[in-house]
Amino acid sequence: MIIFQDISKIYRIGDEEVRALNHASLHIFPGEFVSIIGPSGSGKSTLMNIMGCLDTADEGQYLLDGQSVSNYTEQELTRIRSRKIGFIFQSFNLIGNMSALENVELPLIYQKLPAKERKDRALDALKKVRLYERRNHKPNQLSGGQQQRVAIARAMATQPSLYLADEPTGNLDSNTGYQIMQLFHELHDRGNTIILITHDESVAAQADRSIRMKDGRAKEVAV
Amino acid sequence: MILQSVKMAITSILSNKLRSLLTMLGIIIGVVSLVVLVSLVNGATGSITDSINAMGNNLLSVSISDDHGRPVKLTDLSAFTDDGTFFRIAPAAVSTATASGSYAEESVQLTGTTAAYLDIQGLELESGRFLMKPDLDNHSNVVVVNADLATEIIGRTDAVGETIRFNGKSFLIIGVLEEDDSSINAMSGDTLRAYIPYTSLIRLSDSVSLDVTSFCVSASGDDMDAAESRLENMLLERFEQDEDAFSIFNQSSVAESMDSVTGTLSLLLGGIAGISLLVGGIGIMNIMLVSVTERTREIGIRKAVGAGRFAIMLQFLIEALIISLLGCFLGIGISWTVIRAISVIGSADYHLSPGIVLLSIAFSVGIGVLFGLYPANRAAKKNPIEALRHN
Ligand SMILES: Nc1ncnc2c1ncn2[C@@H]1O[C@H](COP(=O)(O)OP(=O)(O)OP(=O)(O)O)[C@@H](O)[C@H]1O
Ligand SMILES: [Mg+2]
């Protein structure tokens, strides 16, 4: 359960003040598939980073599963990122000198899992995204769609309940994007919460519900 | 966690081999200079100290310049060993003489002494025997020569039974000493030595009489300072408390001052090498800072998937440590090769001294940690959002 109450994020550049989020409020229930749409610069990524505890709000309350995250220490935020959240980015964000398998294992290393279990879980996730055969390939030996599937496997490895995807199909052609969306639907069907930023109305329409961002505010739209 | 960090560090070091090697170069040069220089100094001083020790560590030499009318007679000498502080005593009058043998004629150093001299000085016989009491009683014209003299004057080392002439008087060679290859004797130059009965030297040299002006004693125990002051008191008593009447030369104090000289030398060279290690450490810090900037995005990714500050810190710290240690081990390997090469070329026997190897490892660990800390902290402190946005 995600509750944003009057969240603001303010950037100051010189004397100028940019409100990337301006008293944004929203609710997201467990197991929901929510898309976030809106024009460039409307604060979508900022919103998602705060949701994922990569960033903190300057004003307002963020309740994650009933707990107020607003005044958590860096260490506690790290723990939430590690245990509860799986990130998927537009530019894949895989580490170049590591194989697909090593990339997927990475979050499990930070969970301090023993090597055997780590490897089993990572291979399992790679099987789910149908890239088991490519496990020893480096990112630059994989296509864009394959790289994004590795990134999804990496998010899945820790079995989080909340998936945050920032324009995951933005760098992919529509056919590959479709395959990626299938993976999100599979994750959703297994009861996970999916929050997905997109510019593509047809992608947004696949969600249970859409939230439209404008000038740092969130507004629900009918599907 | 640490194992994983080590793996990651190795991956990252290997993915940029040339740069890693160049980074290590500073440490390599530092370690090689430290290990080689100190090992060479240790090797050289080791052989010098060995030869000083071989001359007897419990040796005191006395020379008397003013006897205050109470000369030490040859027959008085045994009185010094009465109280047990001193084990043996022997007169040692030195003069030079021209020695001629079947092979050549040379100027040699002639020592007039007694049977005890052999033990006091720690000399070793190659063949034959040393001087004995009857030789002294009979003023026998017998001589013990060192190996160098035997080869120079007689032409070979098995010279026992040959005769040799000192200033025209002929002497029978009764013993030849073992070859002394220690460097201190090589350095001191006059390597041709002969030992004849004290009483025989009196007849050969005008400056030598029954009044002994120089002699040597060996102490019974290990405490050379106590022995020296005991001897000093005995002589002061005899010579009316005149400190200038005699001088005592303590062999172990030579060894001590030698040790302190070489200690200072090692410290100096170690210091210079330490500075180059320090420069190497700064090189590591420099490259690590570049690496942290280059890998900003990677740091962001790691943080996004659950890495905390400590984990990032550890990763970069271990990377710096491994670079430094790898450089150290390469340096030790190169040092070993260099020292072997010097040993072969200089036909001397030098070894890696284990102490300095351990010290250089400890130093490298220290440098890796010290100079890795700042870049690692920089990496750990990065804001994940800004790091992810970095290109
Ligand atoms: N680090 C920053 N410093 C200053 N301004 C920032 C910073 N990050 C974001 N902003 C500003 O905040 C606003 C929202 O940015 P954000 O990245 O959330 O937009 P977005 O909706 O994700 O846009 P896009 O669809 O292009 O990704 C923008 O006006 C942006 O310029
Ligand atoms: Mg964005």
XYZ file of C-alpha atoms and ligand atoms in Angstrom:
646
model
C 0.000 0.000 0.000
C 1.428 3.331 -1.111
C 0.067 6.608 0.191
C 1.424 10.000 -0.948
C 0.053 12.952 1.010
C 0.919 16.410 -0.268
C 4.369 15.354 -1.402
C 6.578 18.115 -2.761
C 10.061 17.952 -4.213
C 11.799 21.230 -4.708
C 14.984 21.865 -6.701
C 16.730 25.168 -6.287
C 18.998 26.337 -9.056
C 20.397 29.701 -8.046
C 17.450 31.820 -7.052
C 15.020 29.829 -9.114
C 12.824 27.211 -7.515
C 11.589 24.217 -9.485
C 8.766 22.229 -7.916
C 9.249 18.839 -9.555
C 6.416 17.620 -7.346
C 3.868 20.087 -6.087
C 1.618 18.730 -3.323
C 1.086 15.448 -5.100
C -1.270 12.972 -3.427
C -2.170 9.439 -4.465
C -3.063 5.940 -3.242
C -1.903 2.664 -4.751
C -3.250 -0.610 -3.401
C -1.359 -3.899 -3.163
C -1.618 -5.966 -6.319
C -2.628 -3.042 -8.515
C -1.195 -2.396 -11.968
C -0.968 1.381 -12.272
C 0.391 3.393 -15.177
C 1.656 6.941 -14.837
C 1.463 9.214 -17.842
C 2.084 12.871 -18.422
C 4.178 15.319 -20.404
C 7.916 15.473 -20.143
C 9.059 17.310 -17.044
C 5.792 16.795 -15.217
C 7.517 14.963 -12.367
C 6.867 11.293 -13.176
C 10.419 10.115 -12.584
C 10.733 12.217 -9.463
C 7.553 10.625 -8.118
C 8.808 7.143 -8.858
C 12.232 7.758 -7.296
C 10.591 8.842 -4.078
C 8.281 5.814 -4.164
C 11.334 3.591 -4.604
C 13.195 5.240 -1.729
C 15.977 6.348 -4.063
C 15.081 9.900 -3.176
C 13.249 11.637 -0.356
C 10.471 14.208 -0.424
C 11.013 17.732 0.840
C 7.442 18.125 2.075
C 4.530 15.829 2.794
C 4.078 12.267 4.026
C 4.958 9.031 2.285
C 3.442 5.908 3.866
C 4.732 2.592 2.545
C 2.845 -0.403 3.933
C 1.658 1.740 6.801
C 5.075 3.067 7.764
C 6.137 6.661 7.327
C 9.262 6.617 5.180
C 9.733 10.377 5.253
C 12.123 10.428 8.161
C 13.943 7.164 7.537
C 17.713 7.102 7.663
C 19.745 6.284 4.581
C 20.409 2.831 5.951
C 16.697 2.115 6.414
C 15.923 3.377 2.912
C 18.633 1.069 1.530
C 17.020 -1.821 3.314
C 13.617 -1.040 1.798
C 15.132 -0.789 -1.684
C 16.834 -4.090 -1.175
C 13.844 -6.014 0.258
C 10.671 -4.531 -1.159
C 11.373 -2.872 -4.461
C 12.388 -3.908 -7.946
C 13.475 -1.136 -10.325
C 13.340 -1.272 -14.103
C 14.730 1.674 -16.079
C 14.337 2.960 -19.590
C 18.062 2.586 -20.281
C 18.251 -0.910 -18.697
C 21.089 0.088 -16.361
C 22.988 -3.180 -16.459
C 26.642 -3.235 -15.400
C 28.699 -3.615 -18.561
C 31.588 -5.786 -17.407
C 29.322 -8.322 -15.724
C 27.464 -11.191 -17.388
C 23.672 -11.441 -17.426
C 23.816 -13.915 -14.566
C 26.131 -11.711 -12.501
C 23.866 -8.726 -13.072
C 20.862 -10.692 -11.860
C 22.810 -11.958 -8.844
C 23.834 -8.449 -7.811
C 20.813 -7.530 -5.648
C 21.098 -10.909 -3.925
C 24.712 -10.206 -3.045
C 23.557 -7.109 -1.205
C 20.971 -9.259 0.578
C 23.948 -11.368 1.723
C 22.485 -14.607 0.425
C 24.780 -17.643 0.290
C 26.330 -18.243 -3.137
C 24.400 -21.392 -3.960
C 20.990 -19.928 -3.244
C 21.939 -16.755 -5.063
C 22.824 -18.617 -8.192
C 19.692 -20.779 -8.076
C 17.441 -17.788 -7.685
C 19.198 -15.799 -10.410
C 19.018 -18.688 -12.872
C 15.380 -19.137 -11.981
C 14.653 -15.492 -12.747
C 16.558 -15.733 -16.025
C 14.445 -18.768 -16.974
C 11.281 -16.793 -16.269
C 12.347 -14.090 -18.735
C 13.435 -16.857 -21.140
C 17.123 -15.883 -21.203
C 18.649 -18.889 -19.460
C 20.720 -19.684 -22.559
C 22.143 -16.177 -22.602
C 23.180 -16.181 -18.954
C 26.896 -15.815 -19.676
C 26.520 -13.021 -22.202
C 27.647 -9.514 -21.407
C 25.049 -6.735 -21.880
C 26.728 -5.515 -25.078
C 26.234 -8.991 -26.555
C 22.461 -8.746 -26.037
C 19.738 -6.873 -27.928
C 17.860 -4.034 -26.257
C 14.849 -6.207 -25.545
C 17.056 -8.930 -24.102
C 18.867 -6.418 -21.922
C 15.552 -5.159 -20.575
C 14.527 -8.734 -19.834
C 17.777 -9.219 -17.885
C 16.926 -6.044 -15.982
C 13.478 -7.430 -15.200
C 15.044 -10.697 -14.067
C 17.336 -8.672 -11.803
C 14.305 -6.932 -10.294
C 12.543 -10.280 -9.885
C 15.507 -11.995 -8.226
C 14.797 -10.551 -4.788
C 11.084 -11.366 -5.136
C 9.905 -7.860 -4.260
C 6.216 -7.067 -4.016
C 6.543 -3.690 -5.697
C 7.874 -3.206 -9.250
C 8.709 0.316 -10.377
C 9.319 0.718 -14.096
C 10.334 4.068 -15.576
C 9.487 3.960 -19.289
C 10.662 0.336 -19.652
C 9.604 0.172 -23.307
C 10.806 3.665 -24.177
C 13.956 2.467 -25.934
C 12.364 -0.540 -27.645
C 10.383 -1.081 -30.846
C 6.703 -1.887 -30.429
C 7.121 -5.620 -30.937
C 9.859 -5.939 -28.329
C 7.902 -3.571 -26.098
C 4.984 -5.939 -26.351
C 7.126 -8.842 -25.087
C 8.266 -6.738 -22.155
C 4.676 -5.806 -21.323
C 3.820 -9.523 -21.308
C 6.391 -10.011 -18.546
C 4.788 -7.240 -16.496
C 1.398 -8.854 -16.929
C 2.850 -12.155 -15.728
C 4.272 -10.422 -12.660
C 0.951 -8.731 -12.033
C -0.906 -12.027 -12.361
C 1.296 -13.406 -9.601
C -0.064 -10.738 -7.271
C 2.660 -8.118 -7.442
C 2.105 -4.380 -7.486
C 3.283 -2.790 -10.749
C 3.784 0.919 -11.276
C 4.813 1.822 -14.787
C 5.666 5.173 -16.319
C 4.994 5.510 -20.023
C 4.445 8.013 -22.793
C 2.569 5.458 -24.852
C -1.215 5.682 -24.360
C -1.708 2.102 -25.592
C 0.757 0.852 -22.997
C -0.894 2.956 -20.301
C -4.265 1.511 -21.245
C -3.088 -1.999 -20.366
C -2.993 -1.060 -16.667
C -5.845 -1.338 -14.181
C -5.744 2.371 -13.771
C -3.799 5.421 -14.974
C -2.518 8.398 -13.061
C -1.853 11.512 -15.082
C 0.893 13.874 -13.917
C 0.829 17.547 -14.740
C 3.085 20.242 -13.316
C 4.052 18.086 -10.380
C 0.509 17.094 -9.461
C -1.120 13.693 -9.776
C -4.630 13.205 -11.110
C -6.428 9.944 -11.718
C -7.893 9.440 -15.139
C -10.596 7.064 -16.221
C -9.375 4.264 -18.414
C 30.261 -9.938 1.322
C 34.022 -9.502 1.470
C 34.535 -12.423 -0.872
C 32.085 -10.837 -3.298
C 33.856 -7.496 -3.042
C 37.152 -9.221 -3.788
C 35.607 -10.868 -6.856
C 34.164 -7.590 -8.083
C 37.471 -5.836 -7.495
C 39.331 -8.471 -9.489
C 36.785 -8.215 -12.307
C 37.234 -4.482 -12.424
C 41.044 -4.671 -12.226
C 41.118 -7.228 -15.041
C 38.760 -5.244 -17.227
C 41.339 -2.459 -17.299
C 44.628 -4.314 -17.218
C 46.981 -1.677 -18.560
C 45.683 1.012 -16.273
C 45.812 -1.316 -13.281
C 49.410 -2.184 -14.101
C 50.395 1.458 -14.469
C 48.702 2.205 -11.171
C 50.665 -0.582 -9.534
C 53.931 0.690 -10.982
C 54.440 3.190 -8.203
C 53.980 0.503 -5.579
C 56.150 -1.933 -7.527
C 59.028 0.542 -7.754
C 58.642 1.448 -4.102
C 58.650 -2.156 -2.955
C 61.567 -3.132 -5.190
C 63.712 -0.260 -3.958
C 62.788 -0.949 -0.348
C 63.337 -4.694 -0.476
C 66.446 -4.702 -2.665
C 68.269 -1.877 -0.893
C 67.585 -3.131 2.592
C 68.364 -6.738 1.650
C 71.688 -5.665 0.142
C 72.598 -3.586 3.179
C 71.631 -6.465 5.444
C 73.653 -8.896 3.351
C 76.748 -6.681 3.306
C 76.623 -5.818 6.991
C 75.814 -9.417 7.807
C 79.142 -10.548 6.395
C 80.985 -7.700 8.110
C 79.372 -8.480 11.460
C 80.111 -12.140 10.909
C 83.784 -11.449 10.457
C 83.837 -9.163 13.485
C 82.194 -11.901 15.483
C 84.623 -14.445 14.082
C 87.431 -12.390 15.559
C 86.023 -13.162 18.958
C 83.186 -11.396 20.612
C 84.677 -11.793 24.044
C 87.979 -10.239 23.084
C 89.649 -7.288 24.822
C 92.914 -5.870 23.562
C 95.148 -3.744 25.781
C 98.037 -1.551 24.847
C 100.182 0.126 27.476
C 101.876 3.421 26.722
C 103.269 4.374 30.141
C 104.108 1.653 32.652
C 104.824 4.007 35.616
C 107.846 1.865 36.481
C 105.718 -1.205 36.969
C 105.924 -2.945 33.587
C 103.823 -6.008 32.935
C 106.300 -8.839 32.656
C 105.576 -11.823 30.455
C 105.487 -13.927 33.605
C 103.005 -11.520 35.275
C 100.324 -12.053 32.662
C 98.862 -15.162 34.215
C 97.962 -13.107 37.317
C 95.179 -11.390 35.308
C 93.279 -14.621 34.854
C 93.375 -15.518 38.556
C 89.970 -14.159 39.610
C 88.022 -15.961 36.875
C 86.757 -12.885 34.983
C 89.189 -13.622 32.208
C 89.617 -16.940 30.570
C 92.815 -16.620 28.608
C 95.525 -14.059 28.149
C 98.232 -13.735 25.549
C 100.817 -11.077 24.726
C 100.604 -9.679 21.214
C 103.633 -7.761 20.047
C 103.421 -6.779 16.429
C 106.256 -5.820 14.145
C 106.966 -6.046 10.473
C 109.632 -8.148 8.893
C 110.772 -9.149 5.473
C 109.905 -12.761 4.840
C 111.603 -14.758 2.150
C 110.753 -18.256 1.148
C 111.210 -20.647 -1.716
C 108.784 -18.705 -3.835
C 108.965 -14.971 -3.070
C 110.028 -12.247 -0.706
C 107.467 -9.941 0.929
C 106.995 -7.664 3.892
C 104.801 -9.417 6.442
C 103.167 -8.665 9.770
C 104.902 -10.592 12.523
C 103.081 -11.246 15.798
C 104.945 -12.473 18.831
C 102.619 -14.301 21.160
C 101.903 -17.456 23.167
C 99.829 -20.601 22.821
C 96.628 -18.985 24.144
C 96.468 -16.533 21.239
C 94.822 -19.065 18.937
C 91.718 -19.437 21.104
C 91.487 -15.806 22.121
C 91.423 -14.630 18.509
C 89.272 -17.527 17.361
C 91.761 -18.600 14.709
C 91.403 -21.967 12.970
C 94.270 -24.195 11.887
C 94.276 -25.692 8.414
C 97.189 -28.011 9.098
C 99.995 -28.545 11.592
C 99.830 -27.059 15.105
C 99.933 -23.696 16.829
C 102.670 -22.415 19.128
C 103.088 -24.341 22.367
C 104.714 -23.637 25.730
C 108.013 -25.439 24.937
C 108.402 -23.230 21.859
C 108.346 -20.194 24.139
C 110.578 -21.689 26.789
C 113.151 -22.658 24.162
C 112.894 -19.470 22.091
C 112.303 -21.850 19.181
C 112.458 -20.503 15.658
C 109.058 -21.882 14.668
C 106.254 -20.026 12.922
C 102.576 -20.396 12.182
C 101.543 -18.575 9.003
C 98.215 -17.678 7.518
C 97.038 -19.161 4.266
C 97.758 -16.018 2.257
C 101.354 -15.908 3.448
C 101.824 -19.571 2.636
C 100.647 -19.091 -0.937
C 102.548 -15.833 -1.445
C 105.899 -16.814 0.035
C 106.015 -20.603 -0.246
C 103.781 -20.994 -3.237
C 101.235 -23.404 -1.740
C 99.141 -23.829 1.409
C 100.520 -27.183 2.602
C 103.663 -25.452 3.784
C 104.189 -27.285 7.093
C 107.797 -28.384 7.358
C 109.081 -25.711 5.006
C 111.436 -23.029 6.223
C 111.031 -19.318 5.861
C 113.415 -16.500 6.686
C 112.433 -13.415 8.647
C 115.009 -10.656 8.394
C 117.502 -13.351 7.486
C 116.735 -15.725 10.402
C 115.248 -18.991 9.324
C 112.082 -20.376 10.921
C 110.368 -23.735 10.594
C 106.722 -23.579 9.580
C 104.775 -25.694 12.076
C 101.229 -24.693 11.177
C 99.112 -22.996 8.522
C 95.879 -21.190 9.366
C 92.643 -21.680 7.509
C 91.864 -19.311 4.689
C 90.045 -16.264 6.066
C 87.655 -15.024 3.410
C 85.786 -12.554 5.578
C 85.606 -9.159 4.010
C 86.990 -7.189 6.951
C 90.401 -8.812 6.536
C 90.282 -8.283 2.827
C 89.557 -4.618 3.491
C 92.311 -4.125 6.040
C 94.983 -4.836 3.462
C 98.020 -6.475 5.093
C 96.941 -10.015 4.727
C 100.299 -11.678 5.171
C 100.583 -12.681 8.819
C 102.963 -14.843 10.750
C 102.901 -15.856 14.417
C 106.103 -16.717 16.273
C 106.866 -17.301 19.960
C 106.966 -14.023 21.888
C 110.393 -14.881 23.152
C 111.661 -15.396 19.618
C 110.339 -12.005 18.528
C 112.344 -10.348 21.321
C 115.478 -11.560 19.607
C 114.271 -10.480 16.191
C 113.002 -7.014 17.004
C 114.566 -4.271 19.120
C 111.263 -2.749 20.136
C 110.000 -5.920 21.792
C 111.168 -6.888 25.286
C 110.042 -8.969 28.218
C 107.966 -5.971 29.297
C 104.707 -6.650 27.554
C 103.123 -3.493 26.099
C 100.218 -5.053 24.316
C 98.237 -8.145 25.050
C 94.794 -9.581 24.518
C 92.437 -11.406 26.849
C 89.226 -13.316 26.388
C 86.461 -12.864 28.932
C 84.917 -15.907 30.583
C 81.334 -14.678 30.457
C 79.131 -12.803 28.000
C 79.069 -9.454 29.772
C 81.831 -7.621 27.940
C 81.185 -4.283 29.608
C 81.645 -5.807 33.051
C 84.817 -7.556 31.894
C 86.123 -4.336 30.425
C 85.587 -2.351 33.615
C 87.123 -5.156 35.667
C 90.211 -5.040 33.471
C 90.274 -1.267 33.614
C 90.231 -1.333 37.431
C 93.072 -3.821 37.531
C 95.189 -1.658 35.246
C 94.312 1.602 37.024
C 95.454 0.038 40.284
C 98.727 -0.976 38.728
C 99.388 2.340 36.975
C 98.596 4.748 39.833
C 95.072 5.587 38.623
C 96.487 7.070 35.390
C 93.781 6.671 32.774
C 96.114 7.691 29.995
C 98.671 4.991 30.749
C 96.805 2.368 28.730
C 93.928 1.842 26.373
C 91.458 -0.996 26.096
C 89.899 -1.999 22.834
C 86.619 -3.846 23.150
C 85.816 -6.015 20.157
C 82.117 -6.177 20.942
C 81.845 -2.391 20.973
C 83.089 -2.410 17.387
C 80.348 -4.840 16.494
C 77.850 -2.618 18.276
C 78.878 0.560 16.540
C 78.958 -1.319 13.248
C 75.405 -2.432 13.947
C 74.303 1.076 14.705
C 75.928 2.423 11.529
C 74.246 -0.171 9.362
C 71.001 0.292 11.276
C 71.086 3.978 10.379
C 71.917 3.085 6.786
C 68.969 0.690 6.539
C 66.696 3.285 8.070
C 67.866 5.909 5.601
C 67.427 3.679 2.564
C 64.145 2.392 3.961
C 63.021 5.981 4.375
C 63.818 6.833 0.766
C 62.038 3.714 -0.434
C 59.156 4.518 1.917
C 58.756 7.882 0.217
C 58.519 6.238 -3.190
C 55.903 3.872 -1.759
C 54.002 6.888 -0.544
C 54.141 8.378 -4.035
C 52.821 5.054 -5.312
C 49.958 5.349 -2.857
C 49.086 8.792 -4.167
C 49.051 7.266 -7.661
C 46.525 4.711 -6.451
C 44.365 7.421 -4.951
C 44.496 9.397 -8.179
C 43.400 6.462 -10.325
C 40.772 5.395 -7.819
C 39.277 8.879 -7.922
C 39.147 8.725 -11.712
C 37.652 5.273 -11.506
C 34.982 6.390 -9.045
C 33.974 9.222 -11.366
C 33.933 6.932 -14.391
C 31.834 4.401 -12.587
C 29.366 6.840 -11.099
C 26.520 5.249 -13.023
C 27.549 1.788 -11.853
C 27.469 3.068 -8.280
C 23.969 4.421 -8.890
C 22.822 1.060 -10.271
C 24.279 -0.788 -7.314
C 22.541 1.521 -4.896
C 19.247 1.143 -6.757
C 19.408 -2.635 -6.428
C 20.089 -2.473 -2.715
C 23.729 -1.633 -2.046
C 24.257 0.456 1.052
C 27.036 2.926 1.722
C 29.118 0.352 3.503
C 28.919 -2.136 0.638
C 30.071 0.450 -1.915
C 32.796 1.666 0.408
C 34.041 -1.869 0.935
C 34.122 -2.570 -2.776
C 36.321 0.381 -3.664
C 38.484 0.005 -0.598
C 39.154 -3.615 -1.421
C 39.911 -2.666 -4.992
C 42.547 -0.194 -3.823
C 43.899 -2.760 -1.407
C 44.171 -5.453 -4.065
C 45.923 -3.125 -6.501
C 48.368 -2.197 -3.793
C 48.952 -5.778 -2.640
C 49.265 -7.074 -6.192
C 51.842 -4.376 -6.845
C 53.598 -5.394 -3.654
C 53.766 -9.066 -4.621
C 54.980 -8.212 -8.119
C 57.570 -5.978 -6.495
C 58.711 -8.750 -4.181
C 58.997 -11.106 -7.151
C 61.074 -8.578 -9.076
C 63.209 -7.912 -5.987
C 63.911 -11.608 -5.681
C 65.059 -11.716 -9.297
C 67.201 -8.605 -8.906
C 68.851 -9.923 -5.745
C 69.567 -13.270 -7.375
C 71.054 -11.438 -10.342
C 73.251 -9.266 -8.094
C 74.359 -12.363 -6.187
C 75.369 -14.106 -9.408
C 77.065 -11.065 -10.946
C 78.814 -10.029 -7.740
C 79.402 -13.689 -6.780
C 78.195 -12.827 -3.295
C 75.359 -14.384 -1.401
C 72.435 -12.013 -0.891
C 68.961 -13.026 0.259
C 65.555 -11.391 0.476
C 65.424 -10.473 4.110
C 62.115 -11.815 5.447
C 61.631 -8.906 7.817
C 61.636 -6.365 5.013
C 59.305 -8.516 2.901
C 56.799 -8.571 5.750
C 57.316 -4.871 6.326
C 56.681 -4.036 2.674
C 53.496 -6.135 2.700
C 52.308 -4.345 5.813
C 53.237 -1.022 4.260
C 51.335 -1.811 1.068
C 48.247 -2.812 3.009
C 48.482 0.432 4.951
C 48.908 2.467 1.776
C 46.059 0.675 0.010
C 43.714 1.382 2.881
C 44.944 4.913 3.509
C 44.764 6.075 -0.090
C 41.731 3.973 -0.948
C 39.694 5.414 1.875
C 39.047 8.812 0.382
C 37.951 7.632 -3.095
C 35.893 4.826 -1.553
C 34.152 7.295 0.705
C 33.474 9.552 -2.264
C 31.875 6.612 -4.048
C 29.814 5.574 -1.051
C 28.454 9.067 -0.494
C 27.100 9.470 -4.001
C 23.443 10.291 -4.317
C 21.822 7.394 -6.227
C 19.576 9.587 -8.399
C 22.396 11.840 -9.527
C 24.628 8.827 -10.022
C 22.044 7.115 -12.235
C 21.658 10.237 -14.337
C 25.429 10.423 -14.896
C 26.771 9.467 -18.303
N 18.437 17.230 -10.142
C 17.581 18.154 -10.589
N 17.905 19.442 -10.512
C 17.063 20.376 -10.946
N 15.875 20.128 -11.499
C 15.506 18.835 -11.606
C 16.334 17.792 -11.169
N 15.706 16.632 -11.391
C 14.528 16.948 -11.972
N 14.393 18.277 -12.104
C 13.264 18.966 -12.637
O 12.088 18.429 -12.096
C 11.086 18.340 -13.061
C 10.536 16.934 -13.137
O 11.509 16.069 -13.637
P 11.239 14.524 -13.911
O 12.491 13.890 -14.304
O 10.503 13.970 -12.752
O 10.246 14.612 -15.149
P 9.563 13.412 -15.967
O 8.114 13.582 -15.834
O 10.126 12.124 -15.572
O 9.998 13.763 -17.457
P 10.350 12.743 -18.654
O 9.053 12.246 -19.174
O 11.060 13.633 -19.647
O 11.220 11.700 -18.093
C 11.689 18.809 -14.380
O 11.288 20.138 -14.600
C 13.161 18.762 -14.128
O 13.811 19.806 -14.832
Mg 11.365 10.611 -16.487
